[in-house]
Tab-separated table of C-alpha atoms in Angstrom:
chain	number	residue	atom	x	y	z
A	1082	HIS	CA	-105.750	-121.559	4.502
A	1083	VAL	CA	-102.549	-121.100	6.515
A	1084	GLN	CA	-99.336	-121.750	4.629
A	1085	LEU	CA	-95.867	-121.885	6.126
A	1086	VAL	CA	-92.865	-122.333	3.846
A	1087	GLU	CA	-89.405	-122.813	5.325
A	1088	SER	CA	-86.049	-122.234	3.676
A	1089	GLY	CA	-82.418	-121.852	4.635
A	1090	GLY	CA	-81.468	-125.297	5.840
A	1091	GLY	CA	-78.279	-127.018	4.790
A	1092	SER	CA	-75.098	-128.704	5.916
A	1093	VAL	CA	-72.597	-126.948	8.143
A	1094	GLN	CA	-69.624	-127.839	10.287
A	1095	ALA	CA	-69.828	-127.719	14.047
A	1096	GLY	CA	-69.442	-124.171	15.290
A	1097	GLY	CA	-70.990	-122.736	12.153
A	1098	SER	CA	-74.156	-120.723	11.654
A	1099	LEU	CA	-77.333	-120.892	9.623
A	1100	ARG	CA	-80.441	-118.768	9.299
A	1101	LEU	CA	-83.797	-120.368	8.675
A	1102	SER	CA	-86.703	-118.417	7.220
A	1103	CYS	CA	-90.429	-119.093	7.235
A	1104	ALA	CA	-92.751	-117.252	4.896
A	1105	ALA	CA	-96.287	-117.171	6.278
A	1106	SER	CA	-99.474	-116.512	4.358
A	1107	GLY	CA	-103.200	-117.131	4.403
A	1108	TYR	CA	-104.083	-115.589	7.741
A	1109	THR	CA	-103.714	-112.517	9.907
A	1110	TYR	CA	-100.080	-112.854	10.876
A	1111	ARG	CA	-100.268	-111.053	14.189
A	1112	ARG	CA	-103.131	-113.175	15.497
A	1113	TYR	CA	-101.033	-116.293	15.676
A	1114	CYS	CA	-98.151	-117.380	17.820
A	1115	MET	CA	-95.331	-118.642	15.675
A	1116	GLY	CA	-92.261	-120.678	16.346
A	1117	TRP	CA	-89.897	-123.472	15.385
A	1118	PHE	CA	-89.900	-127.167	16.151
A	1119	ARG	CA	-87.366	-129.789	15.195
A	1120	GLN	CA	-87.222	-133.536	14.869
A	1121	ALA	CA	-84.001	-135.489	14.940
A	1122	PRO	CA	-83.795	-139.016	13.512
A	1123	GLY	CA	-85.373	-141.495	15.889
A	1124	LYS	CA	-86.585	-138.786	18.246
A	1125	GLU	CA	-89.844	-137.007	18.873
A	1126	ARG	CA	-90.527	-133.515	17.655
A	1127	GLU	CA	-89.566	-130.852	20.159
A	1128	PRO	CA	-90.113	-127.102	20.429
A	1129	VAL	CA	-87.049	-124.960	19.781
A	1130	ALA	CA	-88.180	-121.345	20.030
A	1131	ALA	CA	-91.446	-119.459	19.788
A	1132	PHE	CA	-93.098	-116.105	20.304
A	1133	ARG	CA	-95.709	-115.924	23.016
A	1134	ALA	CA	-98.908	-113.930	22.616
A	1135	ASP	CA	-97.488	-111.194	24.867
A	1136	GLY	CA	-94.514	-110.816	22.548
A	1137	GLY	CA	-92.126	-112.651	24.814
A	1138	ILE	CA	-90.034	-115.556	23.632
A	1139	ASN	CA	-89.544	-119.123	24.799
A	1140	TYR	CA	-86.402	-121.080	24.015
A	1141	ALA	CA	-85.600	-124.697	24.631
A	1142	ASP	CA	-82.803	-124.999	27.183
A	1143	SER	CA	-80.618	-126.780	24.646
A	1144	VAL	CA	-80.528	-123.776	22.297
A	1145	LYS	CA	-80.451	-120.833	24.704
A	1146	GLU	CA	-77.574	-118.431	24.091
A	1147	ARG	CA	-77.052	-119.965	20.631
A	1148	PHE	CA	-80.323	-119.560	18.733
A	1149	THR	CA	-82.356	-116.388	18.230
A	1150	ILE	CA	-85.889	-116.190	16.897
A	1151	SER	CA	-87.031	-113.025	15.165
A	1152	LYS	CA	-89.722	-111.871	12.795
A	1153	ASP	CA	-90.390	-109.275	10.159
A	1154	ASN	CA	-94.036	-108.335	10.597
A	1155	ALA	CA	-94.117	-106.235	7.447
A	1156	LYS	CA	-93.048	-109.205	5.328
A	1157	ASN	CA	-94.721	-111.955	7.386
A	1158	ILE	CA	-91.427	-113.806	7.737
A	1159	LEU	CA	-90.191	-115.679	10.779
A	1160	TYR	CA	-86.488	-116.346	11.270
A	1161	LEU	CA	-84.332	-118.649	13.331
A	1162	HIS	CA	-80.726	-117.544	13.640
A	1163	MET	CA	-78.584	-120.481	14.715
A	1164	ASN	CA	-75.027	-119.946	15.937
A	1165	ASN	CA	-72.402	-122.290	17.349
A	1166	LEU	CA	-74.202	-125.253	15.835
A	1167	LYS	CA	-73.540	-128.683	17.276
A	1168	PRO	CA	-74.003	-132.162	15.807
A	1169	GLY	CA	-76.897	-132.580	18.250
A	1170	ASP	CA	-78.732	-129.812	16.388
A	1171	THR	CA	-79.011	-132.028	13.321
A	1172	ALA	CA	-82.727	-132.345	12.591
A	1173	MET	CA	-85.588	-131.410	10.347
A	1174	TYR	CA	-86.727	-127.956	11.387
A	1175	TYR	CA	-90.357	-126.958	11.105
A	1176	CYS	CA	-92.080	-123.604	11.217
A	1177	VAL	CA	-95.266	-123.797	13.264
A	1178	ALA	CA	-98.210	-121.588	14.123
A	1179	ASP	CA	-101.178	-121.699	16.459
A	1180	SER	CA	-103.651	-119.256	17.951
A	1181	SER	CA	-102.752	-120.635	21.392
A	1182	PHE	CA	-99.174	-120.438	22.647
A	1183	LEU	CA	-99.815	-123.161	25.222
A	1184	LYS	CA	-101.027	-125.519	22.528
A	1185	LEU	CA	-98.106	-124.574	20.311
A	1186	TRP	CA	-95.407	-125.130	22.933
A	1187	PHE	CA	-96.813	-127.882	25.127
A	1188	GLN	CA	-99.113	-129.839	22.850
A	1189	ASN	CA	-99.230	-129.965	19.070
A	1190	PRO	CA	-99.259	-126.821	16.934
A	1191	THR	CA	-102.115	-126.639	14.464
A	1192	TYR	CA	-100.116	-125.492	11.458
A	1193	TRP	CA	-96.820	-126.887	10.190
A	1194	GLY	CA	-94.536	-126.126	7.310
A	1195	GLN	CA	-92.968	-128.871	5.221
A	1196	GLY	CA	-89.652	-128.638	7.058
A	1197	THR	CA	-86.068	-127.828	6.156
A	1198	GLN	CA	-83.134	-130.092	6.948
A	1199	VAL	CA	-80.202	-128.919	9.052
A	1200	THR	CA	-77.165	-131.184	9.230
A	1201	VAL	CA	-74.198	-130.405	11.473
A	1202	SER	CA	-71.037	-132.475	11.217
């Protein structure tokens, strides 16, 4: 059973930084594409950043040059480093995983964490 547990959210002023973490367990870590989604109040969930199967990375246009996704394969932890945060980044952030990158990015990832709230004022 795949488990994804996020941490690191919080409240920050505009221009500040946060680092989100996602501890993954219950499956072979390297066999899955992993990434981050977010959902702002009154809006649909949207992909933020994710690793492709070839090791490359996709970023949403709105976070390019500000957010960086990384992972520690030895510890099975996924990170999202967020810099120069804006009020528009306020959302619940979710760690996601799927065996298919296309399904993860363009459809609906199979596995979701419980989410961690990021509030930028």
